[in-house]
Amino acid sequence: MDGWIFQQGNDTNWAKENPDVTGWKKLKPTQLSIMYADNTGKAEGWFRIKIRLSDSLMNQPIDIKQVGWAASDLFINGKLIHSVGNTGLNGQAFEEHSPNGIPAYPVDIKPGKDYTLAYHVVDYVSPLPPGRLKTEKIGLRTLLRITGPNYNSYFIKTIKESTIYSAIWVTVCAALSILFWLLYFQNREERNLQLIAIGTTLQTFVMFSAAADQSKIGMSFTEYLAYNFGFRIFAVLTSIYTIIILVNIFRRKVATPAKIFLVVYILGGIISFFLKPRLADPIFILLYLLISMLYIYYIISSWKKLKGAQWTIVVGLLFSLLCGLIYTLIIYINGNLSTSLKYLIVSGYSLSFPLSLLVYVSMRFKEIIHDVRQNAAQVVQLSAEKEQQALNQKSVLEEEVKMQTAEIRNALDNLKSTQTQLIQSEKMASLGELTAGIAHEIQNPLNFVNNFSEVSKELLDEMKTELNNGNTEDAKEIADDVIQNLEKINHHGKRADAIVKGMLQHSQSSTGKKEPIDIN
């Protein structure tokens, strides 16, 4: 209100109904600032104003509420009505006032009469930079409120709802963060779980700081600053981690412009804490809008590639942004919002994204289990095919062994027949017959070499086909078969070599000379 006058310092006579106000200057209580503080950081003074209630307030109970951390005494027509904190008026030490948790108190003010309000205020400079009065720091529109008959019931209801909703926000976020950390410790290879756990933990700190900052019940000004600063810092970190979560889940990269923006965003969030509320709040809202635009950019640019569980992240984040936008528009454009609706909107803004992360993780585990089952079915099918292939190959090998055994027996019979003929034939004739027999013996291993060579060629063609199809396991099994065939080719090649060597040795004439030989 206009009409306030102010005098710096303290004089108990200024509480009287008609003191000498010569030299007092026009100043509203909300204009009290650090320029009125002395060398010790103490700002003390008296405000006075004359008021008359409108006749429309006839028969309406009137209450007054003192707001802010400043200690103050209120006098009406020279009579002390109420004190908050301790200004030292009673000779005791200064004690700051905790602004919340104290309802308005009734005063006997009737319409149609003039009343003189004398308002004694004692405040101190904030211990933290940038060094303003504590009351100046809080940035309230009023330090002294005249309230109606329904204010206290509304005030108590607001505190109850604030406590309940704050407990819900903190509990939900804390439970989710614990759950995500447990899931991460059981699945350390899932890096997204670690990012989600860190993000929800930061969100828990945001909710806790916001709940403490909002209540201020029994809280010192330093504690209030700490919680307020914690809220802003954790809010900034949570926003950044939200970007990191989106980038990883959407399989994107953080571009250089986005990195520069995030650095500016961090600095802006820190700087806003040290500015006056009328400057800090618009900056904080601007930063919120900018980070929201970055969220939307990653959602839109990834839209065509999103699938399955990724859509839950999109829905949760968009709903959170929508609730934040609705809350901002109502508060800063209309300002008329019921407490219940306000906390419901804030709940949607605070919890929709963390809950969407829970849905994402559950759906992602379902997708992983489905993929594992599908892969297991393919493995079982391939195993059955390989087993049948092995049985078929075993049958083929058994047939080949039978054929080779029969051929060996025939070869032995032929060899015996040839030996008999050699004994009975002349040397040249027996040599010719022996040569024919040896040629026959050489033909057998050569047949094996040729047969296994052809089989190996077919297997190599199959192996090339499997490699082109990406079936490395099948290719490896075919390669094992080829190796076995090559071993058989080597074996029968040595047989042929032994036959030739034996023939050459047989044709050599003996000199009768003793020669060393390994008989072991």
Short mmCIF file of C-alpha atoms in Angstrom, two decimals:
data_model
loop_
_atom_site.label_atom_id
_atom_site.label_comp_id
_atom_site.label_asym_id
_atom_site.label_seq_id
_atom_site.Cartn_x
_atom_site.Cartn_y
_atom_site.Cartn_z
CA MET A 1 0.00 0.00 0.00
CA ASP A 2 0.98 3.57 -0.48
CA GLY A 3 0.97 5.83 2.54
CA TRP A 4 3.69 4.18 4.60
CA ILE A 5 6.35 6.36 6.26
CA PHE A 6 9.65 5.08 7.64
CA GLN A 7 12.29 6.12 10.15
CA GLN A 8 15.58 4.24 10.52
CA GLY A 9 16.71 3.24 14.01
CA ASN A 10 14.67 2.47 17.13
CA ASP A 11 12.70 4.50 19.63
CA THR A 12 9.97 3.00 21.75
CA ASN A 13 8.05 6.30 21.52
CA TRP A 14 7.48 5.58 17.84
CA ALA A 15 5.06 2.85 18.89
CA LYS A 16 2.68 5.46 20.36
CA GLU A 17 -0.45 6.57 18.58
CA ASN A 18 0.69 10.12 17.81
CA PRO A 19 4.50 10.46 17.97
CA ASP A 20 6.53 13.18 16.32
CA VAL A 21 7.10 11.95 12.74
CA THR A 22 9.05 14.96 11.53
CA GLY A 23 11.78 13.80 9.16
CA TRP A 24 10.17 10.47 8.40
CA LYS A 25 10.20 9.56 4.70
CA LYS A 26 7.85 7.66 2.44
CA LEU A 27 8.88 4.00 2.20
CA LYS A 28 7.00 0.72 1.97
CA PRO A 29 8.04 -2.28 4.10
CA THR A 30 8.82 -4.22 0.92
CA GLN A 31 11.32 -1.48 -0.03
CA LEU A 32 13.51 -2.14 3.00
CA SER A 33 16.93 -3.07 1.61
CA ILE A 34 20.62 -3.42 2.47
CA MET A 35 21.12 0.34 2.09
CA TYR A 36 19.46 0.75 5.50
CA ALA A 37 21.85 -1.70 7.23
CA ASP A 38 24.61 -0.49 9.55
CA ASN A 39 28.20 -1.69 9.76
CA THR A 40 27.17 -4.80 11.68
CA GLY A 41 24.68 -5.78 8.93
CA LYS A 42 21.66 -4.84 11.06
CA ALA A 43 18.75 -3.01 9.44
CA GLU A 44 16.28 -1.64 11.98
CA GLY A 45 13.47 0.85 11.61
CA TRP A 46 9.82 1.72 12.12
CA PHE A 47 7.03 1.91 9.55
CA ARG A 48 3.76 3.75 10.18
CA ILE A 49 0.51 4.01 8.23
CA LYS A 50 -3.10 5.05 8.86
CA ILE A 51 -5.80 2.71 7.46
CA ARG A 52 -9.58 2.52 7.43
CA LEU A 53 -11.42 -0.67 6.50
CA SER A 54 -14.16 -0.52 3.91
CA ASP A 55 -17.75 -0.81 5.06
CA SER A 56 -18.00 -3.93 2.90
CA LEU A 57 -15.93 -5.69 5.59
CA MET A 58 -18.56 -5.06 8.26
CA ASN A 59 -18.95 -8.03 10.62
CA GLN A 60 -16.02 -9.79 8.97
CA PRO A 61 -13.31 -11.12 11.35
CA ILE A 62 -9.93 -9.61 10.43
CA ASP A 63 -6.55 -11.28 10.98
CA ILE A 64 -2.99 -10.09 10.38
CA LYS A 65 0.00 -12.21 9.41
CA GLN A 66 3.64 -11.13 9.56
CA VAL A 67 5.79 -12.70 6.86
CA GLY A 68 9.53 -13.08 6.36
CA TRP A 69 12.63 -13.83 8.43
CA ALA A 70 12.80 -10.36 9.94
CA ALA A 71 11.83 -10.03 13.59
CA SER A 72 8.97 -7.55 13.91
CA ASP A 73 6.50 -6.00 16.35
CA LEU A 74 3.10 -4.69 15.28
CA PHE A 75 1.34 -1.93 17.22
CA ILE A 76 -2.17 -0.70 16.50
CA ASN A 77 -3.07 2.69 18.02
CA GLY A 78 -0.06 2.41 20.34
CA LYS A 79 -0.92 -1.09 21.60
CA LEU A 80 1.37 -4.09 20.94
CA ILE A 81 -0.70 -6.60 19.00
CA HIS A 82 1.80 -9.28 18.06
CA SER A 83 5.53 -10.01 17.74
CA VAL A 84 7.38 -12.57 15.63
CA GLY A 85 10.98 -13.48 16.34
CA ASN A 86 12.56 -11.09 18.84
CA THR A 87 13.46 -7.50 17.94
CA GLY A 88 15.01 -6.87 21.36
CA LEU A 89 11.99 -4.84 22.48
CA ASN A 90 11.79 -6.91 25.67
CA GLY A 91 15.49 -6.63 26.38
CA GLN A 92 16.34 -10.09 25.08
CA ALA A 93 18.70 -10.95 22.21
CA PHE A 94 17.63 -10.75 18.58
CA GLU A 95 16.01 -13.84 17.14
CA GLU A 96 14.99 -14.15 13.50
CA HIS A 97 11.51 -15.29 12.54
CA SER A 98 10.76 -18.51 10.64
CA PRO A 99 8.13 -17.44 8.12
CA ASN A 100 5.98 -20.55 7.66
CA GLY A 101 3.91 -22.66 9.98
CA ILE A 102 2.44 -19.71 11.92
CA PRO A 103 -1.17 -18.77 11.10
CA ALA A 104 -2.58 -15.26 11.10
CA TYR A 105 -3.69 -13.82 14.44
CA PRO A 106 -6.98 -11.95 15.04
CA VAL A 107 -7.08 -8.16 15.53
CA ASP A 108 -9.93 -5.95 16.67
CA ILE A 109 -10.32 -3.64 13.67
CA LYS A 110 -13.74 -2.42 12.65
CA PRO A 111 -14.80 -0.70 9.40
CA GLY A 112 -15.44 3.06 9.48
CA LYS A 113 -12.70 3.90 11.99
CA ASP A 114 -9.12 5.11 11.49
CA TYR A 115 -6.29 2.96 12.84
CA THR A 116 -2.60 3.71 13.08
CA LEU A 117 -0.27 0.78 12.43
CA ALA A 118 3.27 1.03 13.77
CA TYR A 119 5.50 -1.73 12.40
CA HIS A 120 8.90 -2.26 14.05
CA VAL A 121 11.26 -4.35 11.87
CA VAL A 122 14.76 -5.73 12.63
CA ASP A 123 16.58 -7.65 9.90
CA TYR A 124 20.15 -8.69 9.16
CA VAL A 125 22.20 -9.06 6.00
CA SER A 126 22.34 -12.59 4.60
CA PRO A 127 25.56 -14.45 5.53
CA LEU A 128 25.86 -15.79 1.99
CA PRO A 129 26.59 -13.79 -1.18
CA PRO A 130 25.54 -11.52 -2.77
CA GLY A 131 24.72 -10.05 0.66
CA ARG A 132 21.14 -8.79 0.88
CA LEU A 133 18.74 -8.53 3.77
CA LYS A 134 17.13 -11.85 4.60
CA THR A 135 13.70 -10.36 4.04
CA GLU A 136 14.91 -8.87 0.78
CA LYS A 137 16.23 -12.27 -0.30
CA ILE A 138 12.93 -14.07 0.13
CA GLY A 139 11.39 -11.77 -2.47
CA LEU A 140 7.84 -11.73 -1.09
CA ARG A 141 5.33 -9.20 -2.32
CA THR A 142 4.26 -8.38 1.24
CA LEU A 143 5.71 -8.47 4.75
CA LEU A 144 2.42 -7.73 6.50
CA ARG A 145 -0.87 -9.24 5.37
CA ILE A 146 -4.43 -8.48 6.35
CA THR A 147 -6.41 -11.69 5.93
CA GLY A 148 -10.05 -12.70 5.90
CA PRO A 149 -12.01 -15.26 7.92
CA ASN A 150 -11.10 -18.26 5.75
CA TYR A 151 -7.37 -17.64 5.58
CA ASN A 152 -6.25 -19.79 8.54
CA SER A 153 -8.28 -22.82 7.47
CA TYR A 154 -6.86 -22.41 3.96
CA PHE A 155 -3.38 -21.97 5.44
CA ILE A 156 -3.62 -25.16 7.56
CA LYS A 157 -5.05 -27.09 4.62
CA THR A 158 -2.19 -25.89 2.44
CA ILE A 159 0.42 -27.03 4.98
CA LYS A 160 -1.24 -30.45 5.31
CA GLU A 161 -1.49 -30.96 1.57
CA SER A 162 2.04 -29.68 1.06
CA THR A 163 3.35 -32.18 3.62
CA ILE A 164 1.39 -35.10 2.15
CA TYR A 165 2.31 -34.39 -1.46
CA SER A 166 5.94 -33.69 -0.60
CA ALA A 167 6.14 -37.01 1.23
CA ILE A 168 4.62 -38.75 -1.79
CA TRP A 169 7.07 -37.11 -4.20
CA VAL A 170 10.12 -37.91 -2.10
CA THR A 171 8.97 -41.46 -1.29
CA VAL A 172 8.16 -42.39 -4.89
CA CYS A 173 11.40 -40.99 -6.26
CA ALA A 174 13.48 -42.58 -3.47
CA ALA A 175 11.80 -45.98 -3.98
CA LEU A 176 12.40 -45.79 -7.73
CA SER A 177 16.05 -44.82 -7.29
CA ILE A 178 16.64 -47.75 -4.89
CA LEU A 179 14.88 -50.12 -7.29
CA PHE A 180 16.96 -48.95 -10.26
CA TRP A 181 20.20 -49.23 -8.30
CA LEU A 182 19.33 -52.80 -7.29
CA LEU A 183 18.51 -53.67 -10.90
CA TYR A 184 21.80 -52.12 -12.05
CA PHE A 185 23.87 -54.08 -9.51
CA GLN A 186 22.25 -57.27 -10.81
CA ASN A 187 22.74 -56.27 -14.49
CA ARG A 188 25.95 -54.23 -14.66
CA GLU A 189 26.25 -54.70 -18.42
CA GLU A 190 23.09 -52.56 -18.87
CA ARG A 191 24.64 -49.07 -18.83
CA ASN A 192 21.23 -47.41 -19.28
CA LEU A 193 20.19 -48.78 -15.88
CA GLN A 194 23.09 -46.93 -14.26
CA LEU A 195 22.12 -43.66 -15.97
CA ILE A 196 18.47 -44.10 -14.96
CA ALA A 197 19.48 -44.87 -11.35
CA ILE A 198 21.62 -41.73 -11.17
CA GLY A 199 18.87 -39.62 -12.77
CA THR A 200 16.17 -40.79 -10.34
CA THR A 201 18.56 -40.28 -7.41
CA LEU A 202 19.09 -36.67 -8.49
CA GLN A 203 15.31 -36.29 -8.87
CA THR A 204 14.93 -37.55 -5.28
CA PHE A 205 17.31 -34.82 -4.08
CA VAL A 206 15.30 -32.28 -6.09
CA MET A 207 12.06 -33.38 -4.45
CA PHE A 208 13.60 -33.40 -0.98
CA SER A 209 15.14 -29.93 -1.43
CA ALA A 210 11.88 -28.58 -2.87
CA ALA A 211 9.84 -30.02 0.01
CA ALA A 212 12.18 -28.52 2.62
CA ASP A 213 12.42 -25.22 0.76
CA GLN A 214 8.66 -24.96 0.51
CA SER A 215 7.81 -25.75 4.11
CA LYS A 216 10.38 -23.53 5.89
CA ILE A 217 8.76 -24.67 9.16
CA GLY A 218 11.24 -24.21 12.01
CA MET A 219 13.97 -23.49 9.48
CA SER A 220 16.70 -20.89 9.80
CA PHE A 221 17.45 -18.55 6.94
CA THR A 222 20.80 -20.28 6.29
CA GLU A 223 19.06 -23.65 6.07
CA TYR A 224 16.52 -22.15 3.69
CA LEU A 225 19.31 -20.83 1.45
CA ALA A 226 21.03 -24.24 1.49
CA TYR A 227 17.85 -26.07 0.48
CA ASN A 228 17.02 -23.42 -2.14
CA PHE A 229 20.52 -23.65 -3.62
CA GLY A 230 20.35 -27.46 -3.48
CA PHE A 231 17.02 -27.43 -5.30
CA ARG A 232 18.41 -25.29 -8.13
CA ILE A 233 21.64 -27.27 -8.45
CA PHE A 234 19.92 -30.67 -8.38
CA ALA A 235 17.24 -29.42 -10.79
CA VAL A 236 19.96 -28.39 -13.25
CA LEU A 237 21.82 -31.69 -12.84
CA THR A 238 18.59 -33.67 -13.24
CA SER A 239 17.81 -31.83 -16.48
CA ILE A 240 21.28 -32.59 -17.81
CA TYR A 241 21.03 -36.25 -16.85
CA THR A 242 17.63 -36.39 -18.55
CA ILE A 243 19.38 -35.33 -21.77
CA ILE A 244 22.03 -38.02 -21.25
CA ILE A 245 19.32 -40.66 -20.65
CA LEU A 246 17.49 -39.61 -23.83
CA VAL A 247 20.69 -39.68 -25.88
CA ASN A 248 21.62 -43.18 -24.69
CA ILE A 249 18.17 -44.74 -24.90
CA PHE A 250 17.50 -43.16 -28.31
CA ARG A 251 21.03 -44.20 -29.44
CA ARG A 252 22.03 -40.65 -30.31
CA LYS A 253 25.09 -38.48 -29.73
CA VAL A 254 25.36 -35.14 -27.94
CA ALA A 255 26.24 -32.62 -30.64
CA THR A 256 28.74 -29.83 -29.94
CA PRO A 257 26.03 -27.09 -29.89
CA ALA A 258 24.11 -29.14 -27.33
CA LYS A 259 27.24 -29.45 -25.16
CA ILE A 260 27.75 -25.68 -25.30
CA PHE A 261 24.11 -25.14 -24.38
CA LEU A 262 24.41 -27.48 -21.38
CA VAL A 263 27.43 -25.57 -20.08
CA VAL A 264 25.51 -22.28 -20.42
CA TYR A 265 22.53 -23.92 -18.74
CA ILE A 266 24.63 -24.95 -15.71
CA LEU A 267 26.16 -21.49 -15.36
CA GLY A 268 22.74 -19.83 -15.72
CA GLY A 269 21.28 -22.06 -13.00
CA ILE A 270 24.09 -21.18 -10.59
CA ILE A 271 23.99 -17.45 -11.38
CA SER A 272 20.21 -17.29 -10.92
CA PHE A 273 20.65 -18.26 -7.27
CA PHE A 274 22.60 -15.08 -6.54
CA LEU A 275 20.14 -12.75 -8.25
CA LYS A 276 17.08 -11.11 -6.79
CA PRO A 277 13.93 -13.21 -7.19
CA ARG A 278 12.39 -10.79 -9.67
CA LEU A 279 15.43 -11.43 -11.89
CA ALA A 280 16.24 -15.02 -10.89
CA ASP A 281 12.76 -16.44 -11.49
CA PRO A 282 12.48 -15.23 -15.13
CA ILE A 283 15.99 -16.58 -15.81
CA PHE A 284 15.11 -19.92 -14.24
CA ILE A 285 11.91 -20.10 -16.31
CA LEU A 286 13.87 -19.20 -19.46
CA LEU A 287 16.39 -21.96 -18.74
CA TYR A 288 13.51 -24.39 -18.17
CA LEU A 289 11.98 -23.46 -21.53
CA LEU A 290 15.32 -23.82 -23.30
CA ILE A 291 16.05 -27.25 -21.80
CA SER A 292 12.48 -28.27 -22.69
CA MET A 293 13.17 -27.28 -26.29
CA LEU A 294 16.28 -29.47 -26.23
CA TYR A 295 14.15 -32.39 -24.96
CA ILE A 296 11.65 -31.84 -27.76
CA TYR A 297 14.45 -31.60 -30.34
CA TYR A 298 15.78 -35.04 -29.42
CA ILE A 299 12.26 -36.50 -29.38
CA ILE A 300 11.31 -35.10 -32.80
CA SER A 301 14.67 -35.90 -34.44
CA SER A 302 14.42 -39.52 -33.17
CA TRP A 303 10.72 -39.94 -33.89
CA LYS A 304 11.02 -42.28 -36.91
CA LYS A 305 13.55 -44.56 -35.20
CA LEU A 306 11.70 -45.01 -31.91
CA LYS A 307 10.15 -48.36 -31.14
CA GLY A 308 8.83 -50.47 -28.31
CA ALA A 309 9.81 -49.39 -24.80
CA GLN A 310 11.39 -46.14 -26.06
CA TRP A 311 7.92 -44.65 -26.55
CA THR A 312 7.27 -44.78 -22.80
CA ILE A 313 10.13 -42.30 -22.31
CA VAL A 314 8.57 -39.98 -24.89
CA VAL A 315 5.11 -40.14 -23.29
CA GLY A 316 6.42 -39.58 -19.75
CA LEU A 317 8.66 -36.66 -20.73
CA LEU A 318 6.03 -34.93 -22.87
CA PHE A 319 3.44 -35.26 -20.10
CA SER A 320 5.93 -33.80 -17.60
CA LEU A 321 6.64 -30.86 -19.92
CA LEU A 322 2.90 -30.31 -20.46
CA CYS A 323 2.25 -30.19 -16.69
CA GLY A 324 5.16 -27.77 -16.23
CA LEU A 325 3.86 -25.52 -19.00
CA ILE A 326 0.31 -25.52 -17.58
CA TYR A 327 1.59 -24.71 -14.09
CA THR A 328 3.80 -21.87 -15.37
CA LEU A 329 1.02 -20.33 -17.47
CA ILE A 330 -1.54 -20.48 -14.67
CA ILE A 331 0.82 -19.09 -12.01
CA TYR A 332 2.34 -16.30 -14.04
CA ILE A 333 -0.66 -15.34 -16.17
CA ASN A 334 -3.68 -16.00 -13.97
CA GLY A 335 -2.22 -16.79 -10.56
CA ASN A 336 -5.54 -18.26 -9.36
CA LEU A 337 -5.01 -21.94 -8.72
CA SER A 338 -6.44 -24.13 -5.98
CA THR A 339 -3.97 -25.89 -3.72
CA SER A 340 -5.14 -29.40 -4.63
CA LEU A 341 -5.02 -28.72 -8.36
CA LYS A 342 -1.63 -27.07 -7.97
CA TYR A 343 -0.13 -30.11 -6.24
CA LEU A 344 -1.74 -32.50 -8.73
CA ILE A 345 -0.13 -30.62 -11.61
CA VAL A 346 3.21 -30.52 -9.79
CA SER A 347 2.87 -34.26 -9.10
CA GLY A 348 2.36 -34.89 -12.80
CA TYR A 349 5.38 -32.75 -13.61
CA SER A 350 7.62 -34.35 -10.97
CA LEU A 351 6.66 -38.03 -11.17
CA SER A 352 5.56 -38.72 -14.75
CA PHE A 353 9.09 -39.00 -16.15
CA PRO A 354 10.51 -41.16 -13.28
CA LEU A 355 7.47 -43.44 -13.52
CA SER A 356 7.88 -43.65 -17.30
CA LEU A 357 11.46 -44.82 -16.67
CA LEU A 358 10.04 -47.63 -14.50
CA VAL A 359 7.66 -48.63 -17.31
CA TYR A 360 10.53 -48.42 -19.80
CA VAL A 361 12.73 -50.72 -17.71
CA SER A 362 9.94 -53.28 -17.27
CA MET A 363 9.11 -53.25 -21.00
CA ARG A 364 12.80 -53.40 -21.89
CA PHE A 365 13.28 -56.50 -19.72
CA LYS A 366 10.25 -58.04 -21.43
CA GLU A 367 11.81 -57.34 -24.84
CA ILE A 368 15.12 -58.85 -23.70
CA ILE A 369 13.39 -62.00 -22.42
CA HIS A 370 11.49 -62.31 -25.71
CA ASP A 371 14.75 -62.01 -27.69
CA VAL A 372 16.44 -64.61 -25.46
CA ARG A 373 13.58 -67.05 -25.97
CA GLN A 374 13.65 -66.49 -29.72
CA ASN A 375 17.41 -67.06 -29.85
CA ALA A 376 17.07 -70.16 -27.68
CA ALA A 377 14.46 -71.60 -30.06
CA GLN A 378 16.78 -70.95 -33.00
CA VAL A 379 19.65 -72.63 -31.16
CA VAL A 380 17.49 -75.68 -30.40
CA GLN A 381 16.40 -75.88 -34.03
CA LEU A 382 19.98 -75.59 -35.28
CA SER A 383 21.10 -78.22 -32.78
CA ALA A 384 18.45 -80.65 -34.02
CA GLU A 385 19.48 -80.02 -37.62
CA LYS A 386 23.15 -80.52 -36.78
CA GLU A 387 22.34 -83.72 -34.90
CA GLN A 388 20.46 -85.11 -37.89
CA GLN A 389 23.27 -84.03 -40.20
CA ALA A 390 25.79 -85.79 -37.95
CA LEU A 391 23.72 -89.00 -38.02
CA ASN A 392 23.50 -88.89 -41.80
CA GLN A 393 27.23 -88.29 -42.09
CA LYS A 394 27.90 -91.17 -39.69
CA SER A 395 25.86 -93.50 -41.90
CA VAL A 396 27.77 -92.38 -44.96
CA LEU A 397 31.09 -92.94 -43.20
CA GLU A 398 30.04 -96.40 -42.03
CA GLU A 399 29.15 -97.32 -45.61
CA GLU A 400 32.50 -96.03 -46.78
CA VAL A 401 34.29 -98.04 -44.09
CA LYS A 402 32.48 -101.19 -45.21
CA MET A 403 33.43 -100.52 -48.81
CA GLN A 404 37.05 -99.87 -47.86
CA THR A 405 37.18 -103.05 -45.76
CA ALA A 406 35.87 -105.10 -48.68
CA GLU A 407 38.37 -103.49 -51.02
CA ILE A 408 41.22 -104.20 -48.58
CA ARG A 409 40.20 -107.81 -48.31
CA ASN A 410 40.09 -108.08 -52.08
CA ALA A 411 43.47 -106.42 -52.22
CA LEU A 412 44.92 -108.97 -49.73
CA ASP A 413 43.46 -111.83 -51.71
CA ASN A 414 44.93 -110.43 -54.90
CA LEU A 415 48.27 -109.96 -53.16
CA LYS A 416 48.33 -113.59 -52.04
CA SER A 417 47.42 -114.69 -55.55
CA THR A 418 50.15 -112.50 -56.97
CA GLN A 419 52.71 -113.92 -54.53
CA THR A 420 51.76 -117.42 -55.56
CA GLN A 421 52.09 -116.49 -59.21
CA LEU A 422 55.47 -114.88 -58.56
CA ILE A 423 56.78 -118.08 -57.01
CA GLN A 424 55.57 -120.13 -59.92
CA SER A 425 56.40 -117.75 -62.78
CA GLU A 426 59.64 -116.82 -64.33
CA LYS A 427 61.42 -113.77 -63.05
CA MET A 428 60.36 -111.40 -65.85
CA ALA A 429 56.83 -112.73 -65.95
CA SER A 430 56.53 -112.57 -62.19
CA LEU A 431 57.96 -109.03 -62.26
CA GLY A 432 55.31 -107.98 -64.78
CA GLU A 433 52.58 -109.55 -62.71
CA LEU A 434 54.03 -107.94 -59.58
CA THR A 435 53.98 -104.55 -61.32
CA ALA A 436 50.35 -105.06 -62.28
CA GLY A 437 49.50 -106.03 -58.71
CA ILE A 438 51.35 -103.05 -57.30
CA ALA A 439 49.58 -100.75 -59.77
CA HIS A 440 46.32 -102.24 -58.57
CA GLU A 441 47.35 -101.63 -54.95
CA ILE A 442 48.27 -98.03 -55.73
CA GLN A 443 44.90 -97.52 -57.42
CA ASN A 444 43.01 -98.28 -54.20
CA PRO A 445 44.48 -95.46 -52.07
CA LEU A 446 44.29 -93.17 -55.10
CA ASN A 447 40.57 -93.93 -55.32
CA PHE A 448 40.21 -92.98 -51.68
CA VAL A 449 42.19 -89.79 -52.29
CA ASN A 450 39.96 -88.88 -55.23
CA ASN A 451 36.73 -89.71 -53.38
CA PHE A 452 37.60 -87.70 -50.28
CA SER A 453 38.84 -84.83 -52.45
CA GLU A 454 35.45 -84.62 -54.18
CA VAL A 455 33.60 -84.81 -50.83
CA SER A 456 35.88 -82.10 -49.40
CA LYS A 457 35.17 -79.84 -52.38
CA GLU A 458 31.42 -80.18 -51.80
CA LEU A 459 31.85 -79.42 -48.08
CA LEU A 460 33.93 -76.32 -48.87
CA ASP A 461 31.13 -75.09 -51.18
CA GLU A 462 28.65 -75.59 -48.33
CA MET A 463 30.99 -73.77 -45.92
CA LYS A 464 31.18 -70.75 -48.27
CA THR A 465 27.35 -70.65 -48.39
CA GLU A 466 27.08 -70.75 -44.56
CA LEU A 467 29.72 -68.00 -44.21
CA ASN A 468 27.82 -65.80 -46.66
CA ASN A 469 24.68 -66.36 -44.57
CA GLY A 470 26.56 -65.42 -41.39
CA ASN A 471 26.22 -68.95 -39.85
CA THR A 472 29.73 -69.20 -38.46
CA GLU A 473 28.91 -72.14 -36.17
CA ASP A 474 27.73 -74.30 -39.14
CA ALA A 475 30.80 -73.24 -41.12
CA LYS A 476 33.06 -74.35 -38.28
CA GLU A 477 31.42 -77.79 -38.14
CA ILE A 478 31.83 -78.22 -41.94
CA ALA A 479 35.47 -77.16 -41.60
CA ASP A 480 35.95 -79.95 -39.00
CA ASP A 481 34.54 -82.46 -41.55
CA VAL A 482 36.93 -81.18 -44.24
CA ILE A 483 39.88 -81.61 -41.83
CA GLN A 484 38.86 -85.23 -41.20
CA ASN A 485 38.69 -85.88 -44.96
CA LEU A 486 42.12 -84.31 -45.47
CA GLU A 487 43.54 -86.57 -42.77
CA LYS A 488 42.14 -89.59 -44.66
CA ILE A 489 43.56 -88.28 -47.93
CA ASN A 490 46.97 -87.95 -46.24
CA HIS A 491 46.66 -91.46 -44.81
CA HIS A 492 45.91 -93.09 -48.19
CA GLY A 493 48.53 -90.95 -49.89
CA LYS A 494 51.11 -92.38 -47.48
CA ARG A 495 49.81 -95.85 -48.30
CA ALA A 496 50.48 -95.27 -51.98
CA ASP A 497 53.89 -93.82 -51.13
CA ALA A 498 54.73 -96.89 -49.04
CA ILE A 499 53.75 -99.20 -51.89
CA VAL A 500 55.99 -97.33 -54.33
CA LYS A 501 58.91 -97.34 -51.89
CA GLY A 502 58.42 -101.04 -51.25
CA MET A 503 58.50 -101.69 -55.00
CA LEU A 504 61.71 -99.72 -55.42
CA GLN A 505 63.36 -101.49 -52.51
CA HIS A 506 62.34 -104.85 -53.89
CA SER A 507 63.96 -104.15 -57.24
CA GLN A 508 67.32 -103.22 -55.72
CA SER A 509 70.02 -105.93 -55.71
CA SER A 510 71.56 -106.77 -52.35
CA THR A 511 75.34 -106.39 -51.94
CA GLY A 512 75.42 -108.53 -48.80
CA LYS A 513 77.01 -105.66 -46.88
CA LYS A 514 76.04 -105.23 -43.24
CA GLU A 515 74.09 -102.01 -42.61
CA PRO A 516 72.85 -100.47 -39.34
CA ILE A 517 69.07 -100.44 -38.95
CA ASP A 518 66.59 -99.39 -36.21
CA ILE A 519 64.88 -102.58 -35.03
CA ASN A 520 62.97 -100.93 -32.19
#
